[in-house]
Amino acid sequence: MTKEHHDLRIHSHVVSDGLHRAPNRAMLRAVGFSDEDFSKPQIGIASTWSDVTPCNMHIDQLADEVRKGVSEGGGVPLTFGTITVSDAISMGHEGMRFSLPSRDIIADSIETVVSAERMDGVVAIGGCDKNMPGCLIAIGRLNLPAVFVYGGTIAPGNLKGQDIDIVSVFEAVGEYNRRAIDGEQLYHIECHACPGAGSCGGMYTANTMAAAIEALGMSPPGSSSNPAVSEAKRRDCQEAGKMVVELLRKGIFPRQIMTKRAFENAITVVMALGGSTNAILHLLAMAHAVEVELTLDDFEKVRAKVPVLADMKPSGRYVMQDLHVAGGVPAVMRLLLQAGMLHGDCLTITGKTLAENLADWPDLKEGQQVIRPLDNPYRETGHLVILRGNLAPEGAVVKMSGIQAERFQGPARVFDTEEAATDALMKDEIKPGDVIIIRYAGPKGGPGMPEMLAITAIVIGKGLNGKVALLTDGRFSGGSHGFVVGHISPEAQVGGPIALVQDGDLVTVDSVMQEIQLHVSDEELERRRRSWQAPPLRYQKGVLYKYAKLVSSASQGAVTDL
């Protein structure tokens, strides 16, 4: 399976060896290299440090811990930075269009630096949502020995003895709008929701992807649920630095780990934990990077046999720190493995199989309430349901956790922007029974598939949860809940059927039948199609123009290198 590499400089030797490389070495001497260092493997440390968001504000310190581990393991650490975008701060306005494109910028920048500098391995550290898939896409393309470390979850905020988080603030805006709370209460919620470093605490996108990547085999065991501010997290980082050099010694590369069966393990954990819809988008893109054929049908196959076990926000009560205390993600994986729901023979970055990693891991703690037993799940099958029908021929995704009704039918209220829909909602123009449709929000039309946590939180805050449905060719935050359908493909910008919906058209979403249907005749749809014209792209230059020109359908992971 693996082989020992004696000269671990599988790439950097072209920089380190020979008289003609004296100029290259001179540059490295300036950053601290000694004669001895040129005989060691050069390990890149991709840091997403930034103080634009609490998710990443501590990652510079974690990168220092990785450096220690690399040095102890026998490598030479070289730290470099890449960008991050805070989803929560960019939410609800023009800035959200840049969020998903940041995933590809992160991937491109890591691939560029590691390739240009001829590094031999890489440890990537991520915090906010797009960091994780961005790092893994780069790791998959590079196919050099690599480890990913999650920056960790934030501690829950506390107000008057009650745990709160960032989604509490979004929902409080809706509560204020319907006069359930006053301005002073909203202010106190705002001030207490985010107490320090770490990614948003529920089973939102960051924690979902961290758990998925650990299940994939690309993170140190237990690291996805270890809190941001903890000794355990510092140990994760030191261990990652040692691991990457050991992977070089053993000749273990990411594509040996990131196999089809490993992706099935990742999907299994996402379903069991009630994870974010964004996991579908990101896992598809990560699989594309390692040339693994993964489709929406694969998510359905796993969903059919994996129950939802976690009572975690946004639809449940607990946050990631609670799961950490209950035993962590490995304890959940151990439960799933014992039930035959995981492929235990998959190789991981430890050099051991998944089953070997979990063999000595403790079970979930006695009496914990975060994870239900397999014989008493929240849902018998997974919560991320793939829908198809004449409104979404390529597919759409509905998140069924926390929803009582499994079918919704109503008249369409059509909006070409989230802002217009939000304005109508705040003015009480959306009524119970309505199907809100927000279109031209897809990968090309958005561009960037803006998340819609702001409007879904207002729906909750205004008491309309389960009373209206929201459909879009955009996407939703992991913090969104309610009857919401995203990733409708093809998107409106390329002439998908969602572009043809008119106010008052009857729409049905049925999660049991897995259908999303527009009750308009084929003849009428064809008539509308003949008169439809694609609007110009929202941006005519710059990063979002380039993104819109390159990006694929959401059903393919919204990748930019097809």
XYZ file of C-alpha atoms in Angstrom:
562
model
C 0.000 0.000 0.000
C 2.788 2.391 0.918
C 6.548 2.563 0.586
C 9.295 4.276 2.525
C 10.863 7.360 0.883
C 14.475 7.864 1.920
C 15.022 11.292 0.363
C 11.862 13.050 1.450
C 12.530 16.044 -0.810
C 10.223 14.767 -3.534
C 9.909 18.271 -5.032
C 12.178 20.656 -3.135
C 15.399 18.996 -4.312
C 15.083 21.082 -7.482
C 15.502 24.159 -5.287
C 18.022 22.735 -2.812
C 20.529 20.778 -4.905
C 23.318 21.835 -7.274
C 25.626 24.791 -7.719
C 23.229 26.345 -10.212
C 20.613 26.625 -7.438
C 22.784 28.936 -5.335
C 20.436 31.904 -6.001
C 17.420 29.845 -4.871
C 19.206 28.818 -1.688
C 20.326 32.377 -1.036
C 16.690 33.473 -0.843
C 15.878 30.670 1.587
C 18.884 31.505 3.758
C 17.353 34.948 4.178
C 14.249 33.413 5.781
C 16.334 31.329 8.169
C 17.538 28.176 6.373
C 20.800 26.592 7.509
C 23.006 24.237 5.506
C 21.349 21.301 7.266
C 17.846 22.492 6.341
C 18.483 22.014 2.629
C 18.609 18.258 3.179
C 15.165 18.226 4.835
C 11.710 18.202 3.226
C 10.077 21.608 2.914
C 6.556 21.653 4.332
C 4.136 24.411 3.465
C 1.792 25.625 6.195
C -1.231 27.227 4.558
C -2.670 29.600 7.147
C -6.056 31.226 6.735
C -5.319 33.621 9.608
C -7.267 36.858 9.544
C -8.886 39.131 12.077
C -11.843 39.843 9.790
C -13.724 37.040 11.549
C -13.581 35.207 14.901
C -13.433 31.943 12.950
C -9.845 32.671 11.916
C -8.486 35.187 14.418
C -6.398 32.578 16.266
C -5.068 30.593 13.340
C -1.716 32.394 13.355
C -1.104 30.842 16.784
C -2.174 27.429 15.505
C 0.202 27.777 12.554
C 3.038 28.293 15.047
C 2.080 24.996 16.690
C 2.168 23.258 13.297
C 5.644 24.720 12.723
C 6.826 23.098 15.954
C 5.440 19.741 14.847
C 7.046 19.950 11.403
C 10.432 20.769 12.921
C 10.145 17.963 15.471
C 9.133 15.566 12.703
C 12.231 16.364 10.643
C 10.931 18.889 8.124
C 11.423 22.594 7.512
C 8.226 24.667 7.940
C 7.354 27.486 5.548
C 4.223 29.421 6.477
C 2.189 31.341 3.935
C -1.222 32.949 3.989
C -4.413 32.793 2.014
C -7.690 34.683 2.224
C -10.884 34.159 4.152
C -14.366 35.629 3.888
C -16.682 35.696 6.883
C -20.017 34.292 5.774
C -21.830 35.763 8.759
C -20.479 39.263 8.116
C -21.048 39.092 4.358
C -24.559 37.681 4.810
C -27.625 39.523 3.524
C -25.927 42.039 1.238
C -23.747 42.302 -1.870
C -20.748 40.863 -0.069
C -22.276 37.383 0.071
C -21.743 37.040 -3.680
C -18.003 36.771 -2.954
C -18.277 33.955 -0.409
C -18.411 30.844 -2.594
C -15.850 32.238 -5.065
C -13.489 32.583 -2.101
C -13.423 28.770 -1.899
C -11.795 28.642 -5.321
C -9.459 31.556 -4.615
C -8.260 29.739 -1.493
C -7.723 26.528 -3.473
C -5.976 28.335 -6.328
C -3.684 30.288 -4.005
C -2.571 27.227 -2.024
C -1.992 25.247 -5.217
C -0.029 28.175 -6.652
C 2.301 28.723 -3.696
C 3.020 25.052 -3.019
C 3.618 24.339 -6.718
C 5.741 27.413 -7.383
C 7.926 26.927 -4.302
C 8.260 23.162 -4.958
C 7.214 22.194 -1.449
C 7.151 18.522 -0.492
C 4.015 18.503 1.656
C 1.425 20.805 3.139
C -0.565 21.333 6.312
C -3.606 23.547 5.796
C -5.493 25.202 8.661
C -9.003 26.518 8.095
C -11.701 28.256 10.088
C -14.681 29.832 8.296
C -16.901 27.873 5.930
C -15.088 28.073 2.579
C -11.642 27.525 4.113
C -12.145 23.809 4.512
C -13.286 22.803 1.022
C -10.871 25.350 -0.436
C -7.965 23.729 1.383
C -9.064 20.202 0.449
C -9.560 21.103 -3.214
C -5.981 22.374 -3.289
C -4.708 19.294 -1.444
C -6.529 17.066 -3.917
C -5.098 18.837 -6.942
C -1.543 18.876 -5.559
C -1.640 15.248 -4.377
C 1.308 15.803 -2.046
C 1.398 14.381 1.495
C -0.986 16.634 3.375
C -2.997 17.136 6.551
C -5.915 19.460 7.186
C -6.519 20.924 10.636
C -9.762 22.653 11.573
C -9.333 25.857 13.592
C -12.111 24.688 15.884
C -15.513 25.723 17.095
C -16.370 28.832 19.096
C -17.686 28.518 22.644
C -21.420 29.243 22.935
C -22.446 32.725 23.956
C -24.559 33.138 27.065
C -27.340 35.552 27.893
C -29.193 35.284 31.182
C -28.127 31.665 31.582
C -29.172 30.628 28.067
C -26.738 29.551 25.352
C -26.945 31.660 22.189
C -24.943 31.937 18.969
C -24.782 33.932 15.746
C -27.994 32.397 14.383
C -29.751 33.644 17.534
C -28.908 37.167 16.368
C -30.217 36.639 12.836
C -33.469 35.221 14.214
C -33.727 38.037 16.757
C -33.942 40.497 13.845
C -37.184 38.804 12.768
C -38.435 38.753 16.363
C -37.760 42.476 16.639
C -39.592 43.088 13.367
C -42.748 41.401 14.690
C -42.299 43.211 18.013
C -41.651 40.039 20.014
C -38.552 41.714 21.478
C -37.480 45.335 21.756
C -34.337 47.088 20.555
C -32.567 46.721 23.899
C -33.113 42.946 23.914
C -31.811 42.714 20.342
C -28.720 44.692 21.379
C -27.983 42.362 24.305
C -28.314 39.296 22.061
C -25.932 40.921 19.574
C -23.369 41.671 22.278
C -23.330 38.217 23.875
C -23.627 35.810 20.904
C -19.953 35.490 19.909
C -17.614 35.337 22.923
C -14.275 34.807 21.152
C -12.267 32.789 18.641
C -13.693 29.901 16.656
C -16.195 29.045 13.955
C -19.959 29.314 14.424
C -20.970 26.749 17.014
C -23.900 24.722 15.680
C -23.844 22.008 13.050
C -23.495 24.755 10.483
C -21.243 24.568 7.426
C -17.857 24.957 9.148
C -18.480 22.247 11.731
C -20.193 20.070 9.128
C -17.219 20.216 6.791
C -14.732 19.702 9.621
C -16.541 16.509 10.636
C -16.783 15.386 7.005
C -13.055 15.886 6.436
C -12.193 13.916 9.568
C -14.466 11.112 8.325
C -12.737 11.377 4.949
C -9.495 10.532 6.714
C -7.688 13.833 6.119
C -7.665 15.306 9.666
C -6.218 14.083 12.974
C -8.758 11.944 14.879
C -10.875 14.069 17.190
C -9.695 17.366 15.743
C -12.984 18.337 14.111
C -14.802 18.622 17.446
C -11.963 19.980 19.597
C -12.760 23.618 20.528
C -10.798 26.497 19.012
C -9.441 27.666 22.339
C -8.136 24.491 23.961
C -4.970 22.551 24.623
C -6.455 19.767 22.518
C -6.511 22.067 19.489
C -2.875 23.052 20.015
C -1.977 19.363 20.197
C -3.928 18.718 16.975
C -1.719 21.231 15.213
C 1.578 19.924 16.577
C 0.538 16.391 15.675
C -0.415 17.490 12.148
C 3.083 18.893 11.629
C 4.646 15.580 12.602
C 2.103 13.581 10.604
C 2.815 15.257 7.277
C 6.522 14.375 7.461
C 5.598 10.815 8.420
C 3.281 10.646 5.401
C 6.273 11.572 3.244
C 8.306 8.785 4.842
C 5.555 6.258 4.204
C 4.728 7.528 0.722
C 1.043 8.143 1.514
C -0.664 10.652 -0.767
C -4.132 12.273 -0.585
C -5.601 10.357 -3.505
C -4.876 7.094 -1.676
C -7.019 8.418 1.173
C -9.706 10.451 -0.639
C -11.347 7.497 -2.391
C -14.982 6.940 -3.336
C -15.513 4.878 -0.177
C -13.937 7.614 1.940
C -16.357 10.143 0.453
C -19.202 7.792 1.327
C -17.906 7.838 4.921
C -17.927 11.628 4.871
C -21.506 11.714 3.575
C -22.556 9.217 6.244
C -21.233 11.428 9.047
C -22.865 14.526 7.533
C -26.225 12.750 7.472
C -25.914 11.375 11.003
C -25.003 14.787 12.411
C -27.748 16.686 10.559
C -25.174 18.732 8.643
C -25.402 21.639 6.241
C -26.715 21.484 2.673
C -23.424 23.085 1.668
C -21.727 19.751 2.338
C -23.208 18.469 -0.920
C -21.769 21.341 -2.925
C -18.347 21.106 -1.299
C -17.949 17.318 -1.292
C -18.803 17.240 -4.997
C -16.074 19.831 -5.629
C -13.535 18.020 -3.441
C -14.237 14.742 -5.247
C -13.761 16.477 -8.585
C -10.325 17.661 -7.418
C -9.168 14.061 -6.852
C -10.946 12.691 -9.928
C -13.450 10.651 -7.926
C -16.820 10.326 -9.626
C -19.332 11.556 -7.048
C -22.893 12.554 -7.976
C -26.105 13.602 -6.288
C -27.255 9.991 -6.603
C -24.434 8.924 -4.272
C -25.800 11.216 -1.576
C -29.201 9.614 -2.011
C -27.784 6.102 -1.673
C -26.149 6.985 1.638
C -29.130 8.999 2.887
C -31.446 6.036 2.443
C -29.571 3.975 5.055
C -28.240 6.544 7.555
C -30.460 8.073 10.279
C -30.143 11.557 11.757
C -28.856 11.121 15.310
C -27.732 14.592 16.419
C -29.826 17.073 18.400
C -27.755 20.005 17.189
C -28.466 23.543 16.071
C -29.909 24.976 13.907
C -32.875 22.622 14.270
C -31.821 21.086 17.601
C -30.536 22.231 20.977
C -26.794 21.631 21.133
C -23.575 23.036 19.649
C -20.251 21.488 18.646
C -18.678 22.084 22.050
C -21.443 19.963 23.562
C -20.596 17.177 21.111
C -16.943 17.499 22.123
C -17.897 16.985 25.763
C -20.153 14.047 24.816
C -17.247 12.202 23.174
C -16.539 14.027 19.935
C -16.932 13.143 16.284
C -14.857 9.917 16.627
C -17.329 8.583 19.207
C -20.140 9.150 16.689
C -18.082 7.477 13.970
C -17.397 4.548 16.285
C -21.161 4.133 16.761
C -21.723 4.239 12.994
C -18.860 1.813 12.337
C -20.245 -0.703 14.820
C -23.568 -0.497 12.971
C -21.884 -1.269 9.649
C -22.506 2.206 8.218
C -18.862 3.191 7.644
C -16.115 1.623 5.540
C -13.606 0.802 8.254
C -10.884 -0.277 5.838
C -10.302 3.217 4.415
C -6.754 4.550 4.825
C -6.280 7.784 6.827
C -3.501 10.317 7.445
C -2.428 8.416 10.558
C -1.214 5.635 8.268
C -3.872 3.429 9.846
C -7.347 2.549 8.680
C -10.440 4.309 9.976
C -11.326 1.228 12.019
C -7.859 1.148 13.582
C -8.114 4.826 14.529
C -11.443 4.215 16.243
C -10.571 0.919 17.932
C -9.440 2.488 21.206
C -11.575 5.612 21.071
C -14.105 5.800 23.930
C -17.798 5.426 23.213
C -20.175 8.343 23.684
C -20.412 9.301 27.346
C -23.105 7.659 29.423
C -26.108 9.946 29.801
C -25.151 12.417 27.067
C -28.103 13.971 25.220
C -26.459 15.283 22.044
C -26.515 12.040 20.023
C -29.473 9.676 20.092
C -29.090 5.888 19.940
C -29.499 4.205 16.582
C -32.793 2.634 17.652
C -34.298 6.045 18.489
C -33.121 8.501 15.804
C -34.564 11.897 14.975
C -35.124 10.700 11.431
C -34.971 7.134 10.146
C -33.131 8.334 7.040
C -30.872 11.285 6.221
C -32.161 14.836 6.161
C -30.528 16.140 2.953
C -32.977 15.014 0.303
C -32.292 15.313 -3.428
C -35.348 16.493 -5.353
C -35.995 16.324 -9.081
C -38.858 17.413 -11.278
C -39.766 19.871 -13.990
C -38.618 22.767 -11.785
C -35.197 21.171 -11.150
C -34.298 18.631 -13.862
C -30.676 18.420 -12.660
C -31.667 18.304 -9.011
C -32.223 20.417 -5.903
C -31.596 19.932 -2.182
C -34.058 20.193 0.702
C -32.950 19.967 4.333
C -35.601 18.082 6.301
C -34.193 18.295 9.841
C -36.478 20.216 12.165
C -39.398 20.143 9.713
C -42.668 18.459 10.592
C -44.357 18.634 7.178
C -42.829 16.591 4.374
C -44.852 18.206 1.601
C -45.589 21.824 0.768
C -47.817 23.204 -1.964
C -48.686 26.798 -2.624
C -48.696 29.733 -5.023
C -45.357 31.151 -6.119
C -44.178 34.586 -5.009
C -41.343 35.288 -7.406
C -38.379 37.578 -6.730
C -35.267 38.162 -8.803
C -33.212 39.236 -5.769
C -33.009 38.279 -2.100
C -33.301 41.963 -1.205
C -36.692 42.242 -2.902
C -37.954 39.115 -1.143
C -36.687 40.350 2.222
C -38.382 43.701 1.708
C -41.692 41.983 0.960
C -41.309 39.774 4.017
C -40.548 42.691 6.323
C -43.600 44.527 4.967
C -45.802 41.484 5.761
C -46.564 40.949 2.077
C -45.666 37.238 2.325
C -48.578 35.191 3.625
C -48.809 31.698 5.128
C -49.001 29.147 2.318
C -46.798 31.133 -0.078
C -43.845 29.594 -1.895
C -41.148 32.259 -2.004
C -38.918 31.872 -5.062
C -35.618 33.734 -5.217
C -33.906 33.256 -8.555
C -30.897 34.576 -10.481
C -28.951 33.613 -7.362
C -27.112 30.579 -8.759
C -23.399 30.094 -9.428
C -23.506 32.262 -12.560
C -26.555 34.382 -11.844
C -25.707 35.397 -8.292
C -22.946 35.139 -9.071
C -21.568 32.915 -6.350
C -24.764 31.322 -5.008
C -25.273 33.790 -2.121
C -26.411 32.146 1.111
C -29.765 33.208 2.484
C -29.456 32.892 6.243
C -30.712 36.438 6.745
C -34.080 35.872 5.073
C -34.592 32.353 6.470
C -33.834 33.646 9.965
C -36.358 36.449 9.492
C -38.941 33.853 8.412
C -38.297 32.013 11.690
C -38.330 35.205 13.714
C -41.631 36.315 12.187
C -43.285 33.062 13.189
C -43.612 31.700 9.634
C -41.508 28.553 10.116
C -43.266 25.726 8.279
C -45.951 28.139 7.048
C -44.056 29.263 3.971
C -41.513 27.559 1.724
C -38.446 29.200 0.199
C -36.995 27.929 -3.080
C -33.857 29.222 -4.783
C -31.130 28.453 -7.285
C -28.841 29.946 -4.646
C -27.985 28.240 -1.402
C -28.506 28.360 2.335
C -26.260 28.744 5.321
C -25.773 25.753 7.565
C -27.604 27.919 10.093
C -30.768 27.991 7.978
C -33.722 25.818 8.841
C -37.367 25.690 7.876
C -38.896 24.473 4.609
C -36.104 25.627 2.307
C -34.971 24.211 -1.044
C -31.684 25.296 -2.611
C -29.264 24.438 -5.416
C -32.126 24.310 -7.958
C -30.455 23.310 -11.215
C -30.234 24.370 -13.978
C -30.197 27.902 -12.575
C -32.220 30.816 -13.907
C -29.227 32.554 -15.511
C -28.773 29.718 -18.013
C -32.499 29.380 -18.705
C -33.421 26.746 -16.152
C -37.160 26.281 -15.517
C -36.960 28.442 -12.374
C -36.493 31.404 -14.738
C -39.949 30.736 -16.199
C -42.011 30.722 -12.974
C -44.610 33.470 -12.617
C -46.434 34.836 -9.585
C -49.379 32.619 -8.690
C -48.080 29.443 -10.366
C -48.751 26.421 -8.167
C -45.609 24.716 -6.874
C -45.303 21.428 -4.983
C -42.331 20.185 -3.016
C -42.637 16.582 -1.810
C -39.678 15.173 0.132
C -41.198 11.683 0.332
C -41.689 11.400 -3.424
C -38.522 13.509 -3.892
C -40.276 15.758 -6.374
C -40.264 19.483 -7.050
C -43.008 20.294 -9.482
C -44.234 23.423 -11.230
C -47.882 22.923 -12.163
C -47.703 24.548 -15.569
C -48.180 22.684 -18.832
C -45.233 21.858 -21.044
C -46.812 23.945 -23.787
C -47.059 27.008 -21.536
C -43.494 26.561 -20.321
C -42.288 26.348 -23.913
C -44.194 29.542 -24.749
C -42.546 31.315 -21.832
C -39.149 29.927 -22.812
C -39.390 31.404 -26.300
C -39.931 34.883 -24.853
C -37.254 34.560 -22.144
C -33.900 36.282 -22.534
C -30.906 35.841 -20.285
C -30.154 39.008 -18.352
C -26.618 40.373 -18.602
C -24.190 39.089 -15.990
C -24.325 41.279 -12.881
C -20.599 42.019 -13.162
C -18.714 42.794 -16.339
C -15.175 42.709 -14.974
C -13.209 41.554 -11.978
C -13.302 38.423 -9.870
C -17.059 37.846 -10.038
C -17.090 38.243 -13.822
C -14.328 35.657 -14.159
C -16.129 33.379 -11.717
C -19.453 33.635 -13.568
C -17.775 32.819 -16.868
C -16.025 29.713 -15.504
C -18.310 28.197 -12.871
C -20.316 25.022 -13.458
C -23.756 24.016 -12.220
C -24.443 23.493 -8.519
C -25.284 19.886 -9.387
C -21.599 19.487 -10.315
C -20.284 21.235 -7.201
C -19.974 24.713 -8.758
C -16.394 23.983 -9.786
C -14.386 26.308 -12.004
C -12.110 23.860 -13.822
C -14.415 21.563 -15.737
